Amino acid sequence: MTGLPYSLTPTTGAPATLGLIVLQVDQTIERDFRRLLHADVALHVSRIPSGADLNPDTIAAMERTLPQAAALLPPAAEFGAVGYACTSGSTLIGAARVAELVRGASGAAAVTDPLTAAFAALGALRARSVSIVSPYIDSVARPIRRAFEGAGFDVTAALSFGEEVEARVARIDPDAVRDAARRAAASGGEAIFLSCTNLRTLEVIDGLEAELGRPVLSSNQVLAWHMACLGRARLSADAPGCLSRLVPSGLPERGAASPVA
């Protein structure tokens, strides 16, 4: 029996192809990305082993398994950009090292992460000071603050819920995130950054921006925006927050960090 005749198209039909490496314990980012990216963007997701608790040891362990996770993305896909979806991991492993490992295993044209994306977004918004809200314990939260300061931003406040268990991070009530952002805003930063891909933030961003009169950024929001910039993809028309109003192809003018890690 012979097979039916067929022909092959030059591509799979998607106008843009992005890859995402997600922590095994993350319950939030995939749902967020379905809202943030336009429906015609091809998004391929791989998972990376991660501990039930988020601490410097479990984050460091991800460096060893990152190439394997990146290699599990479809080899035939021509990725415009691949994102490593861990803000604290990018901080402690280092964005340059993350990019080296992911690019080598996936062949992606560009690699980014939430920390690099946050720097790029703040640069695009010409914000020079930021207040940070995160769920992390001190040993994870402190390096993130230092990373922002090292990139040239004035961190006016860094507030944290002090939670180590990732399953609990995904259950933090968005109302608590909203209240923490209000407290952070009292420090006077030009923008607010809600750090952690597992934290539920999208539903509070628009309201907070209207209330506080300043940009409110989150790890998932800036990562989707930066991947869209680098991968020539489109954001959803109703993507929350100020980044949805930026031209997707626009890159930062401020020299805090290169848009391509």
mmCIF file of N, CA and C in Angstrom, residues 112-206:
data_model
loop_
_atom_site.group_PDB
_atom_site.id
_atom_site.type_symbol
_atom_site.label_atom_id
_atom_site.label_comp_id
_atom_site.label_asym_id
_atom_site.label_seq_id
_atom_site.Cartn_x
_atom_site.Cartn_y
_atom_site.Cartn_z
ATOM 1 N N THR A 112 16.681 35.340 25.608
ATOM 2 C CA THR A 112 16.453 36.342 26.638
ATOM 3 C C THR A 112 15.911 35.669 27.894
ATOM 4 N N ASP A 113 15.661 36.453 28.905
ATOM 5 C CA ASP A 113 15.195 35.982 30.197
ATOM 6 C C ASP A 113 14.489 37.146 30.880
ATOM 7 N N PRO A 114 13.774 36.909 31.977
ATOM 8 C CA PRO A 114 13.017 38.019 32.579
ATOM 9 C C PRO A 114 13.866 39.172 33.086
ATOM 10 N N LEU A 115 15.068 38.888 33.572
ATOM 11 C CA LEU A 115 15.920 39.967 34.064
ATOM 12 C C LEU A 115 16.396 40.849 32.914
ATOM 13 N N THR A 116 16.934 40.223 31.872
ATOM 14 C CA THR A 116 17.360 40.968 30.689
ATOM 15 C C THR A 116 16.194 41.740 30.091
ATOM 16 N N ALA A 117 15.027 41.088 30.046
ATOM 17 C CA ALA A 117 13.839 41.734 29.486
ATOM 18 C C ALA A 117 13.400 42.925 30.325
ATOM 19 N N ALA A 118 13.511 42.806 31.635
ATOM 20 C CA ALA A 118 13.137 43.922 32.508
ATOM 21 C C ALA A 118 14.050 45.122 32.271
ATOM 22 N N PHE A 119 15.347 44.880 32.141
ATOM 23 C CA PHE A 119 16.270 45.974 31.853
ATOM 24 C C PHE A 119 15.917 46.634 30.517
ATOM 25 N N ALA A 120 15.615 45.812 29.511
ATOM 26 C CA ALA A 120 15.273 46.347 28.197
ATOM 27 C C ALA A 120 13.986 47.160 28.250
ATOM 28 N N ALA A 121 12.997 46.660 28.980
ATOM 29 C CA ALA A 121 11.719 47.368 29.069
ATOM 30 C C ALA A 121 11.873 48.690 29.805
ATOM 31 N N LEU A 122 12.598 48.689 30.907
ATOM 32 C CA LEU A 122 12.828 49.942 31.629
ATOM 33 C C LEU A 122 13.586 50.935 30.755
ATOM 34 N N GLY A 123 14.521 50.418 29.969
ATOM 35 C CA GLY A 123 15.237 51.292 29.053
ATOM 36 C C GLY A 123 14.323 51.881 28.008
ATOM 37 N N ALA A 124 13.435 51.055 27.470
ATOM 38 C CA ALA A 124 12.500 51.537 26.460
ATOM 39 C C ALA A 124 11.564 52.590 27.026
ATOM 40 N N LEU A 125 11.248 52.449 28.309
ATOM 41 C CA LEU A 125 10.365 53.414 28.970
ATOM 42 C C LEU A 125 11.120 54.603 29.555
ATOM 43 N N ARG A 126 12.447 54.577 29.430
ATOM 44 C CA ARG A 126 13.318 55.626 29.952
ATOM 45 C C ARG A 126 13.138 55.821 31.460
ATOM 46 N N ALA A 127 12.911 54.735 32.139
ATOM 47 C CA ALA A 127 12.803 54.774 33.601
ATOM 48 C C ALA A 127 14.168 54.497 34.207
ATOM 49 N N ARG A 128 14.554 55.316 35.162
ATOM 50 C CA ARG A 128 15.870 55.164 35.789
ATOM 51 C C ARG A 128 15.789 54.698 37.240
ATOM 52 N N SER A 129 14.594 54.606 37.777
ATOM 53 C CA SER A 129 14.434 54.098 39.136
ATOM 54 C C SER A 129 13.265 53.122 39.162
ATOM 55 N N VAL A 130 13.342 52.143 40.041
ATOM 56 C CA VAL A 130 12.343 51.083 40.059
ATOM 57 C C VAL A 130 12.176 50.576 41.491
ATOM 58 N N SER A 131 10.968 50.214 41.835
ATOM 59 C CA SER A 131 10.717 49.502 43.087
ATOM 60 C C SER A 131 10.313 48.079 42.730
ATOM 61 N N ILE A 132 10.746 47.112 43.544
ATOM 62 C CA ILE A 132 10.611 45.697 43.221
ATOM 63 C C ILE A 132 9.732 45.013 44.256
ATOM 64 N N VAL A 133 8.816 44.171 43.769
ATOM 65 C CA VAL A 133 8.029 43.286 44.625
ATOM 66 C C VAL A 133 8.305 41.866 44.177
ATOM 67 N N SER A 134 8.612 40.986 45.122
ATOM 68 C CA SER A 134 8.915 39.600 44.772
ATOM 69 C C SER A 134 8.390 38.663 45.850
ATOM 70 N N PRO A 135 8.313 37.361 45.541
ATOM 71 C CA PRO A 135 7.909 36.400 46.566
ATOM 72 C C PRO A 135 9.084 35.788 47.323
ATOM 73 N N TYR A 136 10.323 36.146 46.989
ATOM 74 C CA TYR A 136 11.492 35.361 47.351
ATOM 75 C C TYR A 136 11.921 35.491 48.811
ATOM 76 N N ILE A 137 12.717 34.493 49.244
ATOM 77 C CA ILE A 137 13.451 34.612 50.495
ATOM 78 C C ILE A 137 14.630 35.559 50.267
ATOM 79 N N ASP A 138 15.233 36.043 51.347
ATOM 80 C CA ASP A 138 16.262 37.083 51.252
ATOM 81 C C ASP A 138 17.446 36.672 50.377
ATOM 82 N N SER A 139 17.872 35.406 50.461
ATOM 83 C CA SER A 139 19.055 34.974 49.714
ATOM 84 C C SER A 139 18.817 34.967 48.211
ATOM 85 N N VAL A 140 17.579 35.036 47.794
ATOM 86 C CA VAL A 140 17.245 35.144 46.368
ATOM 87 C C VAL A 140 16.888 36.587 46.014
ATOM 88 N N ALA A 141 16.195 37.274 46.908
ATOM 89 C CA ALA A 141 15.755 38.646 46.627
ATOM 90 C C ALA A 141 16.926 39.623 46.566
ATOM 91 N N ARG A 142 17.907 39.458 47.451
ATOM 92 C CA ARG A 142 19.017 40.411 47.488
ATOM 93 C C ARG A 142 19.815 40.445 46.178
ATOM 94 N N PRO A 143 20.172 39.299 45.580
ATOM 95 C CA PRO A 143 20.907 39.359 44.318
ATOM 96 C C PRO A 143 20.130 40.032 43.189
ATOM 97 N N ILE A 144 18.805 39.907 43.206
ATOM 98 C CA ILE A 144 18.011 40.573 42.171
ATOM 99 C C ILE A 144 18.103 42.081 42.335
ATOM 100 N N ARG A 145 18.006 42.550 43.552
ATOM 101 C CA ARG A 145 18.162 43.992 43.780
ATOM 102 C C ARG A 145 19.540 44.445 43.307
ATOM 103 N N ARG A 146 20.580 43.685 43.657
ATOM 104 C CA ARG A 146 21.935 44.070 43.251
ATOM 105 C C ARG A 146 22.079 44.057 41.731
ATOM 106 N N ALA A 147 21.383 43.147 41.062
ATOM 107 C CA ALA A 147 21.464 43.091 39.599
ATOM 108 C C ALA A 147 20.885 44.357 38.970
ATOM 109 N N PHE A 148 19.763 44.823 39.485
ATOM 110 C CA PHE A 148 19.182 46.070 38.976
ATOM 111 C C PHE A 148 20.118 47.249 39.253
ATOM 112 N N GLU A 149 20.664 47.289 40.445
ATOM 113 C CA GLU A 149 21.578 48.380 40.775
ATOM 114 C C GLU A 149 22.832 48.307 39.916
ATOM 115 N N GLY A 150 23.321 47.095 39.674
ATOM 116 C CA GLY A 150 24.501 46.933 38.828
ATOM 117 C C GLY A 150 24.258 47.340 37.391
ATOM 118 N N ALA A 151 22.997 47.265 36.955
ATOM 119 C CA ALA A 151 22.646 47.692 35.593
ATOM 120 C C ALA A 151 22.384 49.193 35.519
ATOM 121 N N GLY A 152 22.544 49.892 36.640
ATOM 122 C CA GLY A 152 22.437 51.345 36.616
ATOM 123 C C GLY A 152 21.109 51.906 37.069
ATOM 124 N N PHE A 153 20.226 51.060 37.610
ATOM 125 C CA PHE A 153 18.924 51.540 38.074
ATOM 126 C C PHE A 153 18.961 51.824 39.576
ATOM 127 N N ASP A 154 18.280 52.862 39.971
ATOM 128 C CA ASP A 154 18.113 53.182 41.381
ATOM 129 C C ASP A 154 16.936 52.365 41.910
ATOM 130 N N VAL A 155 17.196 51.455 42.843
ATOM 131 C CA VAL A 155 16.135 50.639 43.431
ATOM 132 C C VAL A 155 15.640 51.348 44.688
ATOM 133 N N THR A 156 14.446 51.895 44.605
ATOM 134 C CA THR A 156 13.930 52.706 45.700
ATOM 135 C C THR A 156 13.295 51.861 46.804
ATOM 136 N N ALA A 157 12.898 50.641 46.476
ATOM 137 C CA ALA A 157 12.355 49.717 47.468
ATOM 138 C C ALA A 157 12.430 48.314 46.894
ATOM 139 N N ALA A 158 12.610 47.323 47.773
ATOM 140 C CA ALA A 158 12.597 45.914 47.377
ATOM 141 C C ALA A 158 11.831 45.151 48.443
ATOM 142 N N LEU A 159 10.566 44.859 48.174
ATOM 143 C CA LEU A 159 9.686 44.193 49.121
ATOM 144 C C LEU A 159 9.484 42.742 48.709
ATOM 145 N N SER A 160 9.381 41.858 49.683
ATOM 146 C CA SER A 160 9.247 40.439 49.371
ATOM 147 C C SER A 160 8.286 39.764 50.337
ATOM 148 N N PHE A 161 7.610 38.716 49.839
ATOM 149 C CA PHE A 161 6.718 37.928 50.688
ATOM 150 C C PHE A 161 7.491 36.885 51.504
ATOM 151 N N GLY A 162 8.756 36.647 51.180
ATOM 152 C CA GLY A 162 9.558 35.707 51.940
ATOM 153 C C GLY A 162 9.135 34.261 51.784
ATOM 154 N N GLU A 163 8.591 33.905 50.615
ATOM 155 C CA GLU A 163 8.100 32.543 50.378
ATOM 156 C C GLU A 163 9.127 31.734 49.595
ATOM 157 N N GLU A 164 9.408 30.533 50.072
ATOM 158 C CA GLU A 164 10.382 29.665 49.421
ATOM 159 C C GLU A 164 9.725 28.548 48.617
ATOM 160 N N VAL A 165 8.534 28.112 49.001
ATOM 161 C CA VAL A 165 7.874 26.965 48.380
ATOM 162 C C VAL A 165 7.162 27.433 47.107
ATOM 163 N N GLU A 166 7.589 26.916 45.962
ATOM 164 C CA GLU A 166 7.064 27.389 44.681
ATOM 165 C C GLU A 166 5.567 27.129 44.527
ATOM 166 N N ALA A 167 5.089 26.011 45.044
ATOM 167 C CA ALA A 167 3.660 25.718 44.932
ATOM 168 C C ALA A 167 2.817 26.767 45.653
ATOM 169 N N ARG A 168 3.374 27.362 46.689
ATOM 170 C CA ARG A 168 2.671 28.419 47.419
ATOM 171 C C ARG A 168 2.778 29.753 46.686
ATOM 172 N N VAL A 169 3.880 29.982 45.975
ATOM 173 C CA VAL A 169 4.037 31.226 45.219
ATOM 174 C C VAL A 169 2.896 31.385 44.213
ATOM 175 N N ALA A 170 2.558 30.305 43.520
ATOM 176 C CA ALA A 170 1.495 30.367 42.516
ATOM 177 C C ALA A 170 0.131 30.633 43.138
ATOM 178 N N ARG A 171 0.015 30.447 44.439
ATOM 179 C CA ARG A 171 -1.271 30.636 45.125
ATOM 180 C C ARG A 171 -1.347 31.966 45.869
ATOM 181 N N ILE A 172 -0.293 32.778 45.809
ATOM 182 C CA ILE A 172 -0.356 34.091 46.462
ATOM 183 C C ILE A 172 -1.476 34.912 45.823
ATOM 184 N N ASP A 173 -2.364 35.405 46.635
ATOM 185 C CA ASP A 173 -3.531 36.139 46.144
ATOM 186 C C ASP A 173 -3.092 37.398 45.398
ATOM 187 N N PRO A 174 -3.594 37.619 44.187
ATOM 188 C CA PRO A 174 -3.255 38.854 43.476
ATOM 189 C C PRO A 174 -3.567 40.114 44.263
ATOM 190 N N ASP A 175 -4.541 40.045 45.174
ATOM 191 C CA ASP A 175 -4.809 41.216 46.014
ATOM 192 C C ASP A 175 -3.605 41.547 46.899
ATOM 193 N N ALA A 176 -2.883 40.505 47.353
ATOM 194 C CA ALA A 176 -1.676 40.740 48.139
ATOM 195 C C ALA A 176 -0.586 41.369 47.282
ATOM 196 N N VAL A 177 -0.512 40.936 46.016
ATOM 197 C CA VAL A 177 0.450 41.533 45.088
ATOM 198 C C VAL A 177 0.107 43.000 44.860
ATOM 199 N N ARG A 178 -1.175 43.277 44.710
ATOM 200 C CA ARG A 178 -1.627 44.663 44.502
ATOM 201 C C ARG A 178 -1.262 45.540 45.704
ATOM 202 N N ASP A 179 -1.503 45.039 46.891
ATOM 203 C CA ASP A 179 -1.196 45.813 48.094
ATOM 204 C C ASP A 179 0.307 46.049 48.234
ATOM 205 N N ALA A 180 1.099 45.021 47.909
ATOM 206 C CA ALA A 180 2.557 45.173 47.986
ATOM 207 C C ALA A 180 3.048 46.204 46.982
ATOM 208 N N ALA A 181 2.455 46.216 45.789
ATOM 209 C CA ALA A 181 2.846 47.197 44.787
ATOM 210 C C ALA A 181 2.526 48.617 45.248
ATOM 211 N N ARG A 182 1.414 48.777 45.921
ATOM 212 C CA ARG A 182 1.070 50.104 46.454
ATOM 213 C C ARG A 182 2.097 50.554 47.489
ATOM 214 N N ARG A 183 2.514 49.631 48.347
ATOM 215 C CA ARG A 183 3.532 49.959 49.345
ATOM 216 C C ARG A 183 4.847 50.310 48.667
ATOM 217 N N ALA A 184 5.202 49.548 47.632
ATOM 218 C CA ALA A 184 6.440 49.823 46.916
ATOM 219 C C ALA A 184 6.386 51.177 46.229
ATOM 220 N N ALA A 185 5.220 51.530 45.707
ATOM 221 C CA ALA A 185 5.068 52.802 45.000
ATOM 222 C C ALA A 185 5.316 53.996 45.905
ATOM 223 N N ALA A 186 5.102 53.812 47.202
ATOM 224 C CA ALA A 186 5.315 54.915 48.136
ATOM 225 C C ALA A 186 6.774 55.333 48.201
ATOM 226 N N SER A 187 7.671 54.480 47.686
ATOM 227 C CA SER A 187 9.101 54.816 47.684
ATOM 228 C C SER A 187 9.457 55.806 46.589
ATOM 229 N N GLY A 188 8.534 55.995 45.634
ATOM 230 C CA GLY A 188 8.750 57.000 44.604
ATOM 231 C C GLY A 188 9.446 56.535 43.346
ATOM 232 N N GLY A 189 9.631 55.262 43.127
ATOM 233 C CA GLY A 189 10.270 54.789 41.902
ATOM 234 C C GLY A 189 9.470 55.142 40.667
ATOM 235 N N GLU A 190 10.158 55.316 39.551
ATOM 236 C CA GLU A 190 9.475 55.657 38.293
ATOM 237 C C GLU A 190 8.684 54.484 37.729
ATOM 238 N N ALA A 191 9.029 53.263 38.114
ATOM 239 C CA ALA A 191 8.324 52.073 37.647
ATOM 240 C C ALA A 191 8.325 51.044 38.767
ATOM 241 N N ILE A 192 7.414 50.085 38.647
ATOM 242 C CA ILE A 192 7.332 48.984 39.598
ATOM 243 C C ILE A 192 7.574 47.689 38.834
ATOM 244 N N PHE A 193 8.389 46.814 39.404
ATOM 245 C CA PHE A 193 8.648 45.512 38.786
ATOM 246 C C PHE A 193 8.174 44.413 39.729
ATOM 247 N N LEU A 194 7.239 43.586 39.233
ATOM 248 C CA LEU A 194 6.709 42.444 39.974
ATOM 249 C C LEU A 194 7.477 41.216 39.508
ATOM 250 N N SER A 195 8.379 40.740 40.354
ATOM 251 C CA SER A 195 9.350 39.729 39.942
ATOM 252 C C SER A 195 8.874 38.322 40.272
ATOM 253 N N CYS A 196 9.061 37.405 39.330
ATOM 254 C CA CYS A 196 8.814 35.960 39.457
ATOM 255 C C CYS A 196 7.782 35.518 38.421
ATOM 256 N N THR A 197 8.146 34.536 37.627
ATOM 257 C CA THR A 197 7.253 34.039 36.574
ATOM 258 C C THR A 197 6.093 33.228 37.125
ATOM 259 N N ASN A 198 6.183 32.794 38.372
ATOM 260 C CA ASN A 198 5.118 31.985 38.974
ATOM 261 C C ASN A 198 4.115 32.825 39.750
ATOM 262 N N LEU A 199 4.392 34.125 39.860
ATOM 263 C CA LEU A 199 3.511 35.033 40.591
ATOM 264 C C LEU A 199 2.388 35.504 39.666
ATOM 265 N N ARG A 200 1.170 35.492 40.166
ATOM 266 C CA ARG A 200 0.026 35.917 39.338
ATOM 267 C C ARG A 200 -0.077 37.446 39.363
ATOM 268 N N THR A 201 0.232 38.052 38.239
ATOM 269 C CA THR A 201 0.342 39.513 38.181
ATOM 270 C C THR A 201 -0.512 40.166 37.094
ATOM 271 N N LEU A 202 -0.825 39.441 36.032
ATOM 272 C CA LEU A 202 -1.447 40.103 34.880
ATOM 273 C C LEU A 202 -2.763 40.772 35.226
ATOM 274 N N GLU A 203 -3.521 40.183 36.140
ATOM 275 C CA GLU A 203 -4.834 40.742 36.436
ATOM 276 C C GLU A 203 -4.772 42.028 37.261
ATOM 277 N N VAL A 204 -3.596 42.373 37.792
ATOM 278 C CA VAL A 204 -3.510 43.587 38.610
ATOM 279 C C VAL A 204 -2.792 44.727 37.898
ATOM 280 N N ILE A 205 -2.127 44.467 36.787
ATOM 281 C CA ILE A 205 -1.254 45.467 36.173
ATOM 282 C C ILE A 205 -2.025 46.698 35.698
ATOM 283 N N ASP A 206 -3.064 46.488 34.918
ATOM 284 C CA ASP A 206 -3.778 47.635 34.352
ATOM 285 C C ASP A 206 -4.347 48.541 35.443
#
